[in-house]
Each structure stands twice: as C-alpha cells, then as structure tokens.
mmCIF file of C-alpha atoms in Angstrom:
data_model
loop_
_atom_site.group_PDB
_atom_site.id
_atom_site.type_symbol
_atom_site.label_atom_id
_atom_site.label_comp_id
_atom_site.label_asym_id
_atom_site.label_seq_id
_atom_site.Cartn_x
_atom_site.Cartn_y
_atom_site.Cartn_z
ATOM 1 C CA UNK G 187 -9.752 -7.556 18.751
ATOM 2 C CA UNK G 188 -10.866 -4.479 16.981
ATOM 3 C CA UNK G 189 -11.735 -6.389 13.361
ATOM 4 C CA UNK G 190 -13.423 -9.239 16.103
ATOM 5 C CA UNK G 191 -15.245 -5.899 17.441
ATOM 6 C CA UNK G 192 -16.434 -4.615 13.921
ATOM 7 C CA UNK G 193 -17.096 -8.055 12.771
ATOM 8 C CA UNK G 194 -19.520 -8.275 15.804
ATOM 9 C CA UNK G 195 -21.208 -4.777 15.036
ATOM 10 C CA UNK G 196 -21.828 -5.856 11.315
ATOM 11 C CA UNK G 197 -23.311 -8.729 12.193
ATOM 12 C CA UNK G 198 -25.851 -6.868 14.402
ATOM 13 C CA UNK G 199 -26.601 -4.771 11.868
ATOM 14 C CA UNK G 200 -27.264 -6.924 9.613
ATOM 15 C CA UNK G 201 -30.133 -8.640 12.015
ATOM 16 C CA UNK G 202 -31.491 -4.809 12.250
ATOM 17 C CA UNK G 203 -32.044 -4.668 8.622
ATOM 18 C CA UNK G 204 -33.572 -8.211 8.950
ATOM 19 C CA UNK G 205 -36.016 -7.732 11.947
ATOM 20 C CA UNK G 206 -37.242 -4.229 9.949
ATOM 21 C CA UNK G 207 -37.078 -5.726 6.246
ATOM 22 C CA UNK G 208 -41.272 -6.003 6.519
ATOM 23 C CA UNK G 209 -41.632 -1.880 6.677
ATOM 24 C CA UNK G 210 -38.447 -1.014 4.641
ATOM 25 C CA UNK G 211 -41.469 0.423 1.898
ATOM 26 C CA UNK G 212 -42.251 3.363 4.123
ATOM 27 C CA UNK G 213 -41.481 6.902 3.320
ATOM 28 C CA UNK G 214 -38.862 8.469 4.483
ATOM 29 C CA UNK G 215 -38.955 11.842 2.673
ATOM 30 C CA UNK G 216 -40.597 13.228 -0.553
ATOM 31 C CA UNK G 217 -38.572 14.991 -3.230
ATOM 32 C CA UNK G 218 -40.966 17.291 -5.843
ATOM 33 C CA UNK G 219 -43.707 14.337 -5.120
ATOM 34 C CA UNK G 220 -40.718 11.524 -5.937
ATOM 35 C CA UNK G 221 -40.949 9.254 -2.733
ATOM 36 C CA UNK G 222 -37.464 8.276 -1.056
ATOM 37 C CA UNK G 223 -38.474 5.111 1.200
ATOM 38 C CA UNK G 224 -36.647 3.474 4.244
ATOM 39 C CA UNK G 225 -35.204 1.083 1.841
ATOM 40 C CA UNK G 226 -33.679 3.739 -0.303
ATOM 41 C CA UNK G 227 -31.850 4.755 2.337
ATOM 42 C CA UNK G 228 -31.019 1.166 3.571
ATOM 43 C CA UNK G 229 -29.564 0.841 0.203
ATOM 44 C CA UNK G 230 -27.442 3.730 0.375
ATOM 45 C CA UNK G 231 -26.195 2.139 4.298
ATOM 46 C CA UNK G 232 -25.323 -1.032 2.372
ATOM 47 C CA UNK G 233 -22.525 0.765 0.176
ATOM 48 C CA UNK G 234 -20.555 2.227 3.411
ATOM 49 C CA UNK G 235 -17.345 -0.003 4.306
ATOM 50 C CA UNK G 236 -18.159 -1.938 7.585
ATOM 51 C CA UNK G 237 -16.262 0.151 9.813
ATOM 52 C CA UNK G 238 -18.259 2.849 8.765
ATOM 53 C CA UNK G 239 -22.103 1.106 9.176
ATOM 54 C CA UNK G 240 -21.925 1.926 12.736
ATOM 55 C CA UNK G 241 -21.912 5.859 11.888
ATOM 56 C CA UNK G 242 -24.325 4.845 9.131
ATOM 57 C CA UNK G 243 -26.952 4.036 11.471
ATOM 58 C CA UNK G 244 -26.553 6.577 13.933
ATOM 59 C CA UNK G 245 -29.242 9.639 13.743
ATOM 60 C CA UNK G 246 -26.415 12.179 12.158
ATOM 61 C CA UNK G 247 -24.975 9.325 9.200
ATOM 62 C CA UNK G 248 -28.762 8.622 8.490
ATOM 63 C CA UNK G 249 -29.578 12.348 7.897
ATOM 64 C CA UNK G 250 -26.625 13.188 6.155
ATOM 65 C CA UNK G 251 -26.980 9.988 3.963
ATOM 66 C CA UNK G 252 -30.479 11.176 3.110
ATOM 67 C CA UNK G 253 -29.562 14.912 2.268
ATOM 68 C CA UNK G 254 -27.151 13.032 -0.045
ATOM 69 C CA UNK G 255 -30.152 11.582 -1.744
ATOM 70 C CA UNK G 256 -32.288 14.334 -1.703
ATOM 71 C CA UNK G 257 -29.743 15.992 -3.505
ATOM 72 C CA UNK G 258 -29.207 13.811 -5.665
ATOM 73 C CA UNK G 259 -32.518 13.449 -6.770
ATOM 74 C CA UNK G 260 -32.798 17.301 -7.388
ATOM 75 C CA UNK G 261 -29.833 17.366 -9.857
ATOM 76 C CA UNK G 262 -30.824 14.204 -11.711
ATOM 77 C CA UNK G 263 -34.546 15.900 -11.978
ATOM 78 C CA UNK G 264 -32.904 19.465 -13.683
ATOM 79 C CA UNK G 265 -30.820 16.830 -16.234
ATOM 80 C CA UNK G 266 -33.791 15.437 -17.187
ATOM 81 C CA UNK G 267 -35.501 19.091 -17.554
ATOM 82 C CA UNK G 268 -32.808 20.008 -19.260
ATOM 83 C CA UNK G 269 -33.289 16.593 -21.679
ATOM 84 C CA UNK G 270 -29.542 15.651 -21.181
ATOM 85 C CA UNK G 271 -30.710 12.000 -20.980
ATOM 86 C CA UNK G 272 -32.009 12.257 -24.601
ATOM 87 C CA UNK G 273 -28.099 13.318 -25.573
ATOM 88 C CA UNK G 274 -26.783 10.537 -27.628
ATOM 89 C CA UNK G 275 -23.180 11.379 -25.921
ATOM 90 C CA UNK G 276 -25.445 11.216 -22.353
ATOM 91 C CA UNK G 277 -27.145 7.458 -23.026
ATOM 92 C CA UNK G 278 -23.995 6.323 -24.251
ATOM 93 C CA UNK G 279 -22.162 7.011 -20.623
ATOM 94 C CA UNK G 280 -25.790 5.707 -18.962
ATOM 95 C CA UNK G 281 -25.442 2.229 -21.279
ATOM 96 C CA UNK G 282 -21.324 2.028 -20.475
ATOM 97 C CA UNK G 283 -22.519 2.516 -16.761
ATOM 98 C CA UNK G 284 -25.294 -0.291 -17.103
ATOM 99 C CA UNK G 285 -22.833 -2.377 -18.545
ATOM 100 C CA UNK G 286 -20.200 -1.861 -15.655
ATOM 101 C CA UNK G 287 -22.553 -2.760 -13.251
ATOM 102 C CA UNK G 288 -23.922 -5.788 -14.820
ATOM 103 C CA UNK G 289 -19.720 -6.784 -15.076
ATOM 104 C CA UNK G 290 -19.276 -6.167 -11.517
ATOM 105 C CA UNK G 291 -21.956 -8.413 -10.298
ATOM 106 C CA UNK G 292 -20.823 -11.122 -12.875
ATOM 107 C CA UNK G 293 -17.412 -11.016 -12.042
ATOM 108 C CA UNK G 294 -17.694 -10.078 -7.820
ATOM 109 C CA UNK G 295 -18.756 -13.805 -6.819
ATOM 110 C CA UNK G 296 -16.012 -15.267 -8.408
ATOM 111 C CA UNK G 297 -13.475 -12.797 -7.235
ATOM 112 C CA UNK G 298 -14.465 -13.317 -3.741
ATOM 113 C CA UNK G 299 -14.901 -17.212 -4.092
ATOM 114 C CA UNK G 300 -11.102 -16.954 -4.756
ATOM 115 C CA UNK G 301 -10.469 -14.464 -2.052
ATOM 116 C CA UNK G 302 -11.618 -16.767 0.784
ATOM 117 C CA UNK G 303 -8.945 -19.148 -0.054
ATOM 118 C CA UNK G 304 -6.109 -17.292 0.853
ATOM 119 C CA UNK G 305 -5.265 -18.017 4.346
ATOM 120 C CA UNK G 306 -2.281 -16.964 6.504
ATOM 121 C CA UNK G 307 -0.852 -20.127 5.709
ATOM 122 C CA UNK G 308 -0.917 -19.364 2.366
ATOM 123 C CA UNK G 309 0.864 -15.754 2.406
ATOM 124 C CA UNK G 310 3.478 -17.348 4.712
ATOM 125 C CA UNK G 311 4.192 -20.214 1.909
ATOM 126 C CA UNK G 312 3.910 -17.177 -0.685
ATOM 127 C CA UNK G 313 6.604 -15.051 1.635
ATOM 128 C CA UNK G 314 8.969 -17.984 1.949
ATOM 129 C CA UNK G 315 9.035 -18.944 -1.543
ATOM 130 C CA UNK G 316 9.389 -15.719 -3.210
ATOM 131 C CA UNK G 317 12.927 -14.327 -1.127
ATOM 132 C CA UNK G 318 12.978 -11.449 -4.628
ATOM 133 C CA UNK G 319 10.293 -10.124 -4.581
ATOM 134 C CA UNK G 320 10.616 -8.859 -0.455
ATOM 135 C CA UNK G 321 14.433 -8.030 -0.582
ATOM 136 C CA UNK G 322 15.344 -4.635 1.046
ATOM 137 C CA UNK G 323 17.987 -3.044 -1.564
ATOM 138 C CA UNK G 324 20.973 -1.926 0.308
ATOM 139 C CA UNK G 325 20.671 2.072 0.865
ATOM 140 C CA UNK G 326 22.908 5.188 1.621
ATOM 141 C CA UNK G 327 22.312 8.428 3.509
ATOM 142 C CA UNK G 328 23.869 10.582 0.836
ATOM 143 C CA UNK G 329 24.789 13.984 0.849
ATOM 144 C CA UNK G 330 25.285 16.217 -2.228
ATOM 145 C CA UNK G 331 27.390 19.276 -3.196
ATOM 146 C CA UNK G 332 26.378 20.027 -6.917
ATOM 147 C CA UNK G 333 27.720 23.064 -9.183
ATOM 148 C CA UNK G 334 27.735 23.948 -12.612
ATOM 149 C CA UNK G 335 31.580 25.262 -12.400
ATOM 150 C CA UNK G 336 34.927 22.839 -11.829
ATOM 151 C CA UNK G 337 36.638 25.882 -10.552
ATOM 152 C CA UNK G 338 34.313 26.159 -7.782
ATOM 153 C CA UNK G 339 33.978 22.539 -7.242
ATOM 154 C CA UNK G 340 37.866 22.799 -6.518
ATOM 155 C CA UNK G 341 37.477 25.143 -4.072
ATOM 156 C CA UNK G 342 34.638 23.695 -2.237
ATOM 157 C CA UNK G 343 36.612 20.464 -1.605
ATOM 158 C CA UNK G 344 39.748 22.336 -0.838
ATOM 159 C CA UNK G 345 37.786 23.701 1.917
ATOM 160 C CA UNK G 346 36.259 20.293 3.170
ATOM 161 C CA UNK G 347 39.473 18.964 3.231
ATOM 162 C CA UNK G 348 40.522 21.583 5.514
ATOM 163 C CA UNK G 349 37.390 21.188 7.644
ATOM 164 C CA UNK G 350 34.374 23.148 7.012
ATOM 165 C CA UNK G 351 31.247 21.776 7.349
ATOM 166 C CA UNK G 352 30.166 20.114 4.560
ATOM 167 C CA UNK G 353 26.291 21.539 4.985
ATOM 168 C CA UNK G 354 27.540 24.983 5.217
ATOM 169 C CA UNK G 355 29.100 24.635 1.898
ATOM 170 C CA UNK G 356 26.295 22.930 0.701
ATOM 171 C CA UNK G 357 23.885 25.492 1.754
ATOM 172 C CA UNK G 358 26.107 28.677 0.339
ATOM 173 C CA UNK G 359 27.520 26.965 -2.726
ATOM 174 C CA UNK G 360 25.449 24.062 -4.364
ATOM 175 C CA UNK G 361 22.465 24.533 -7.107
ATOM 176 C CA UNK G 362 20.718 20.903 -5.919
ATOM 177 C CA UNK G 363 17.275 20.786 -4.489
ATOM 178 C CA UNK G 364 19.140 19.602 -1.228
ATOM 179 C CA UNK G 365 20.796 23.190 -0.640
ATOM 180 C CA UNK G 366 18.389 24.272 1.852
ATOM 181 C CA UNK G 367 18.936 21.161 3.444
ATOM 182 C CA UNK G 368 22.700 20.965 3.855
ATOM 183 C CA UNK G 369 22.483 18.614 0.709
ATOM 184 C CA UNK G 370 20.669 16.262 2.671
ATOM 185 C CA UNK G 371 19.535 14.250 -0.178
ATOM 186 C CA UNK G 372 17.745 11.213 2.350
ATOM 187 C CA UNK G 373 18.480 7.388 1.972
ATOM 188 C CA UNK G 374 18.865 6.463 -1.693
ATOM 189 C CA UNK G 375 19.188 2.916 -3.344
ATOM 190 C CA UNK G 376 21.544 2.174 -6.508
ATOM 191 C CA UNK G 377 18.598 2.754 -8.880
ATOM 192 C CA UNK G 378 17.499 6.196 -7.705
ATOM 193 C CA UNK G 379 21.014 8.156 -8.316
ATOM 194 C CA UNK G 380 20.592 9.839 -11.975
ATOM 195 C CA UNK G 381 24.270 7.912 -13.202
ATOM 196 C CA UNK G 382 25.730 4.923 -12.604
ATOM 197 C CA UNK G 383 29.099 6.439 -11.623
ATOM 198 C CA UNK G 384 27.351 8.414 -9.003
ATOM 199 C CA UNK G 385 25.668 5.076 -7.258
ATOM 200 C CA UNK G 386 29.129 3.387 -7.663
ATOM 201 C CA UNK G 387 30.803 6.115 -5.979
ATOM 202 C CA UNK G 388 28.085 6.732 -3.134
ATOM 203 C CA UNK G 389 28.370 2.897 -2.462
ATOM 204 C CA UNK G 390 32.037 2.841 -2.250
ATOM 205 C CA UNK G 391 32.588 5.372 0.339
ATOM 206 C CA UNK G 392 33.212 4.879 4.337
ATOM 207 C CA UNK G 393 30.947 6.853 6.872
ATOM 208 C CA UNK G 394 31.824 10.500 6.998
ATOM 209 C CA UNK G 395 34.399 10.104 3.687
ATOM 210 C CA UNK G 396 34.436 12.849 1.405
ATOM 211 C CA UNK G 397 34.290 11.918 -2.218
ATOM 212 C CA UNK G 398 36.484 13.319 -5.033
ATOM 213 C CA UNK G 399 34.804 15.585 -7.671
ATOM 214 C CA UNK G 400 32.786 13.989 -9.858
ATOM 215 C CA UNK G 401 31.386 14.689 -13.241
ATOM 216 C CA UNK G 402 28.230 14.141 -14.719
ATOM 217 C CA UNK G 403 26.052 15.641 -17.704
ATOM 218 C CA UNK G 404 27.570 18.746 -17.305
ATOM 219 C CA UNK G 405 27.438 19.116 -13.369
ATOM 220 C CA UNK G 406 30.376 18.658 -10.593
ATOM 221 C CA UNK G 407 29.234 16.373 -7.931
ATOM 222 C CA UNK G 408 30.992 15.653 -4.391
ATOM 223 C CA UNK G 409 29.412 13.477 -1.557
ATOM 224 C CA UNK G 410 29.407 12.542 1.794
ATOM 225 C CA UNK G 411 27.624 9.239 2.704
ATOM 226 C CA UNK G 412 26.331 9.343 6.524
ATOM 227 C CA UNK G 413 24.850 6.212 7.075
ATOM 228 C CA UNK G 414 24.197 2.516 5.428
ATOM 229 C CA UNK G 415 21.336 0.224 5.493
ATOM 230 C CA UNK G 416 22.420 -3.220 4.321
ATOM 231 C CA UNK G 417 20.152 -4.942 2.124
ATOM 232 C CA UNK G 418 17.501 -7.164 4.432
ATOM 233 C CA UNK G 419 14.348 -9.377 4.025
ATOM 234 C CA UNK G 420 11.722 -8.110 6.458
ATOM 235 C CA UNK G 421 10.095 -10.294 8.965
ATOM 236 C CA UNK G 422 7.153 -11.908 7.926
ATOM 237 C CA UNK G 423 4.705 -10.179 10.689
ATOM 238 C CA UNK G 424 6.215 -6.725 9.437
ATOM 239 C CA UNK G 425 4.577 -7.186 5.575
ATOM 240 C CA UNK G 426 1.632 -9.399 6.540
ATOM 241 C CA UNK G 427 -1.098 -6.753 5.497
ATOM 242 C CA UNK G 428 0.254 -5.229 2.665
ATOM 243 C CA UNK G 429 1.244 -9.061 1.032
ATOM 244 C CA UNK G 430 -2.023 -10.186 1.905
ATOM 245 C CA UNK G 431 -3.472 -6.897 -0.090
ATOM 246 C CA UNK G 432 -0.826 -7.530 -2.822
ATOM 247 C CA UNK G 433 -1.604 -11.489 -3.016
ATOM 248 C CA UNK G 434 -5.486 -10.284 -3.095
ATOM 249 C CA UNK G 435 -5.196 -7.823 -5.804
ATOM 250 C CA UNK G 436 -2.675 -10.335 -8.078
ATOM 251 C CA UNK G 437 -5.787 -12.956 -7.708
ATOM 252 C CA UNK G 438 -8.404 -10.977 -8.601
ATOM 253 C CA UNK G 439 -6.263 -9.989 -11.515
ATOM 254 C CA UNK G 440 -5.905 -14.103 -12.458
ATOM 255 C CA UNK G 441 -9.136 -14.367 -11.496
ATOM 256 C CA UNK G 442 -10.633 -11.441 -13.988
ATOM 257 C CA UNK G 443 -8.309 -12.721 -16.626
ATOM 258 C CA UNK G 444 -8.630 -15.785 -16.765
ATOM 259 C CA UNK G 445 -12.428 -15.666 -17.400
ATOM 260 C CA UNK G 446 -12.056 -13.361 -19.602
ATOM 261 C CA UNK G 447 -9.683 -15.503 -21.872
ATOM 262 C CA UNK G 448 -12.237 -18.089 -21.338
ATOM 263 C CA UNK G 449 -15.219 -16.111 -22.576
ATOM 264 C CA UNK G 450 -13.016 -15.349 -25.943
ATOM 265 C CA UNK G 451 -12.349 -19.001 -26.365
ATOM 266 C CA UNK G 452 -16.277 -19.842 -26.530
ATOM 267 C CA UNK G 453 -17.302 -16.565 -28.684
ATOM 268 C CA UNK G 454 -17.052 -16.233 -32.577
ATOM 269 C CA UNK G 455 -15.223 -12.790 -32.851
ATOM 270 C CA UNK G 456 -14.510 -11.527 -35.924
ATOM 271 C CA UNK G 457 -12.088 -8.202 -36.014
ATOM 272 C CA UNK G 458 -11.902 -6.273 -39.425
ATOM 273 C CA UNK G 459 -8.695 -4.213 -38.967
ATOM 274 C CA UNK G 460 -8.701 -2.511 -42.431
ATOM 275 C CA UNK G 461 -11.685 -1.022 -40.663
ATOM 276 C CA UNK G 462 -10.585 -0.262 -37.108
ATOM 277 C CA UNK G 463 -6.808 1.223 -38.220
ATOM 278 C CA UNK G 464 -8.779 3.659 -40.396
ATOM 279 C CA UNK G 465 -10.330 5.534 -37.749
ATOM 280 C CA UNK G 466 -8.427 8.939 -37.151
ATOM 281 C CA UNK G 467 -9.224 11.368 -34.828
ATOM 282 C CA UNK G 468 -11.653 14.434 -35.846
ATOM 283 C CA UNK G 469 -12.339 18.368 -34.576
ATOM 284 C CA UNK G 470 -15.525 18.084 -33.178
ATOM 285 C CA UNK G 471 -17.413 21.557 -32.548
ATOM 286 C CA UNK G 472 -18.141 22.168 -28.584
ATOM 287 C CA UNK G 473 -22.015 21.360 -27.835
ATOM 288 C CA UNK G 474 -23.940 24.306 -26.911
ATOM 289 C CA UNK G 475 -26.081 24.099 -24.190
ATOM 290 C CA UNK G 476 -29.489 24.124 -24.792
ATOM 291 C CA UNK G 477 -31.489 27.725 -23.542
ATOM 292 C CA UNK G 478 -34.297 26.839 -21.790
#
C-alpha cells in the first residue's frame, strides 16, 4: 500500500512538472548577477529518491534545495577567482567527472532494461534453486573464561565445578573482551571462533556443560554454551527484499560486464607493458596555494 501510495504521489508530480514545463525559464533567484531559474531548481527536485519528492516540493524542501544552490554557486565562483579550474590536477578531476557522467547515462538504460525483468517469479525460482547460498549455519550462545595462566585456569574450573557462577568468575578472573559481560561472547558460527579446536569444542557441548581447559596460542580457554540454533533455510517471504536487492546488484554487475567485454572485443587496444611496469611512484612537493 505504501509503495502503491508513493507510486501515486510520483506520478502526480511528474504531471506538475509537465503542466508548468512552459515557464520552467523564470527566475527564481540571482547569485552575483548569475540567474538560478525554476528549472534549475526542478533539476535539483529530479535527483531526490521518490519518497523524498513529496518534501521536495513542499515550500521548506524547495527553499532549502535552493540555499543548496545558492551556495553552491558562491563556492564554485571563489574556485574560479581563485583560477583552480586552470590547475592541470583541477581539469583532470573535471574531465574524469565528465567522463563518469557520460558512462552513467550510457550504461543506466541498459542496466534498468535488465532490471525490469526480474519478477517475483523470478527471485522465487532463484531462492529455490540456490538452497547454498541461503543456508543458516548452525550457531552457539557461547560463553568464555580466558586467562593467560594454567594455574589460574585450574582454579577457576575447580570452582565451577563446585558451583559458582560462571559470570562471576568471568567478570573477576578472565582478560576477554566479554569480562564485563559475564563472558557473554553472543551467538557464534564455526567460522567466527579464532581455532578450530575451540569451534569443535563449543559445538560438542550440551546446554549449561562446562568445558575442560583448553589451550590455544598461548591462552587457557573454558566455555559454557547456553543455547543452539540449528542450521535453517529461511522462508522465502523473510529474504524477499534483500534477494531481490542482491539479484539486482549481481545483474547490473553482468550487465556492466558484459558490455564492457564486448566493447574490448570490437576495439584495437594495444598495451606496451615495458612502458606501464616502469612507472614508480615519485615525492611530489605540496602545491602552495596561490596569494591573492
């Protein structure tokens, strides 16, 4: 209902900029003399996400959208007093710029030509036929006791053993980042414990089981395991959004590359590498700024 809603909303706004299009030449504000016109501004309305047009148009986005220019304006006039667009450096960044934007608008309609074929239909096909890559590794609420001494490893599970809390200990005793939390070191999967013997350990153990002492790079390690997550695919409706942004972004990337292969297939390039190894890199003296 609410994308419905701001689908509705753009499209009025759209027909705004339609029925006013014949005046869009009028001037808004005046900068040093440098006119700023209604379709300056419209321009500027044009580059705000759809949810935000709505704001846009109202009399507080339109003002704040124009102080934007007006600013803007004033700090591009001082570079040019200044003469930072006759810096080689400066219309090298100003040509790189140019040349983004002329990629973008080369590459955009073909990007969202693709986009527009991916339907929910689609992502479901993608979700059912791709089990791997939506897999839930199993996880463990683990809980750490670490020291630098066996000796007072020893004695820390000889006193779990009789009882004591285990986040007491933790808190008094252990040099981990968890101290201050009882050792509470969250849910962890087998790839995000620092040794293989540690994962194989924290997996093993029952709910509430202590662990033995445990020894790794130099540090005594005992656990506690509070709760397990078994390893799960989640439903469909759950990951919608983010695998339609993930099958999105993997298109465009196809989509990018594969015109781009295509372009190298059709030029004549011709790469002298004796040449491009030999560059090294150089002290170059800071520019000082120019007094004006």
């Amino acid at each position: 209902m609410k994308k419905l809603l701001l689908l509705v909303v753009g499209l009025v706004l759209l027909l705004s900029l339609a029925v006013f299009a014949g005046d869009n030449d009028k001037v808004v504000a005046t900068v040093n003399g440098e006119e700023i016109t209604k379709d300056d501004v419209l321009y500027e309305v044009s580059l705000y996400p759809l949810d935000r047009k709505e704001w846009a148009f109202s009399e507080e986005g339109l003002s704040q959208i124009l102080d934007n220019i007006i600013e803007r304006k004033l700090l591009v006039k001082e570079a040019r007093v200044l003469s930072l667009d006759t810096v080689d450096a400066v219309k090298r960044d100003i040509e790189r710029a140019r040349e983004d934007i002329l990629i973008k608008h080369l590459l955009s309609p073909k990007v969202q030509a693709a986009l527009a074929g991916i339907s929910e239909d689609k992502l479901r096909a993608y979700y059912d036929e791709n089990d791997t890559l939506f897999i839930e590794p199993e996880k463990v609420h683990v809980h750490y006791i670490v020291t630098d001494s066996l000796e007072l490893a020893k004695e820390i599970y000889k006193k779990l053993k009789e009882g004591e809390s285990f986040e007491s200990l933790a808190r008094k005793h252990s040099i981990s980042s968890e101290r201050d939390r009882g050792g509470d070191a969250g849910y962890l999967t087998k790839d995000m414990f620092r040794d293989k013997n540690l994962a194989d350990t924290a997996f093993s153990l029952k709910l509430g089981e202590i662990s033995d002492i445990i020894t790794s790079d130099g540090l005594h390690y005992i656990m506690k395991v509070t709760d397990k997550i078994p390893s799960y695919k989640p439903d469909f409706d759950d990951i919608k959004d983010n695998l339609s942004r993930k099958v999105a972004a993997d298109l465009q990337n196809k989509v990018v590359n594969d015109y781009k292969s295509e372009l190298r297939k059709k030029a004549k390039i011709s790469i002298d590498n004796s040449v491009l190894y030999s560059i090294q890199p150089k002290t170059l003296k800071p520019v000082e700024p120019t007094e004006k």
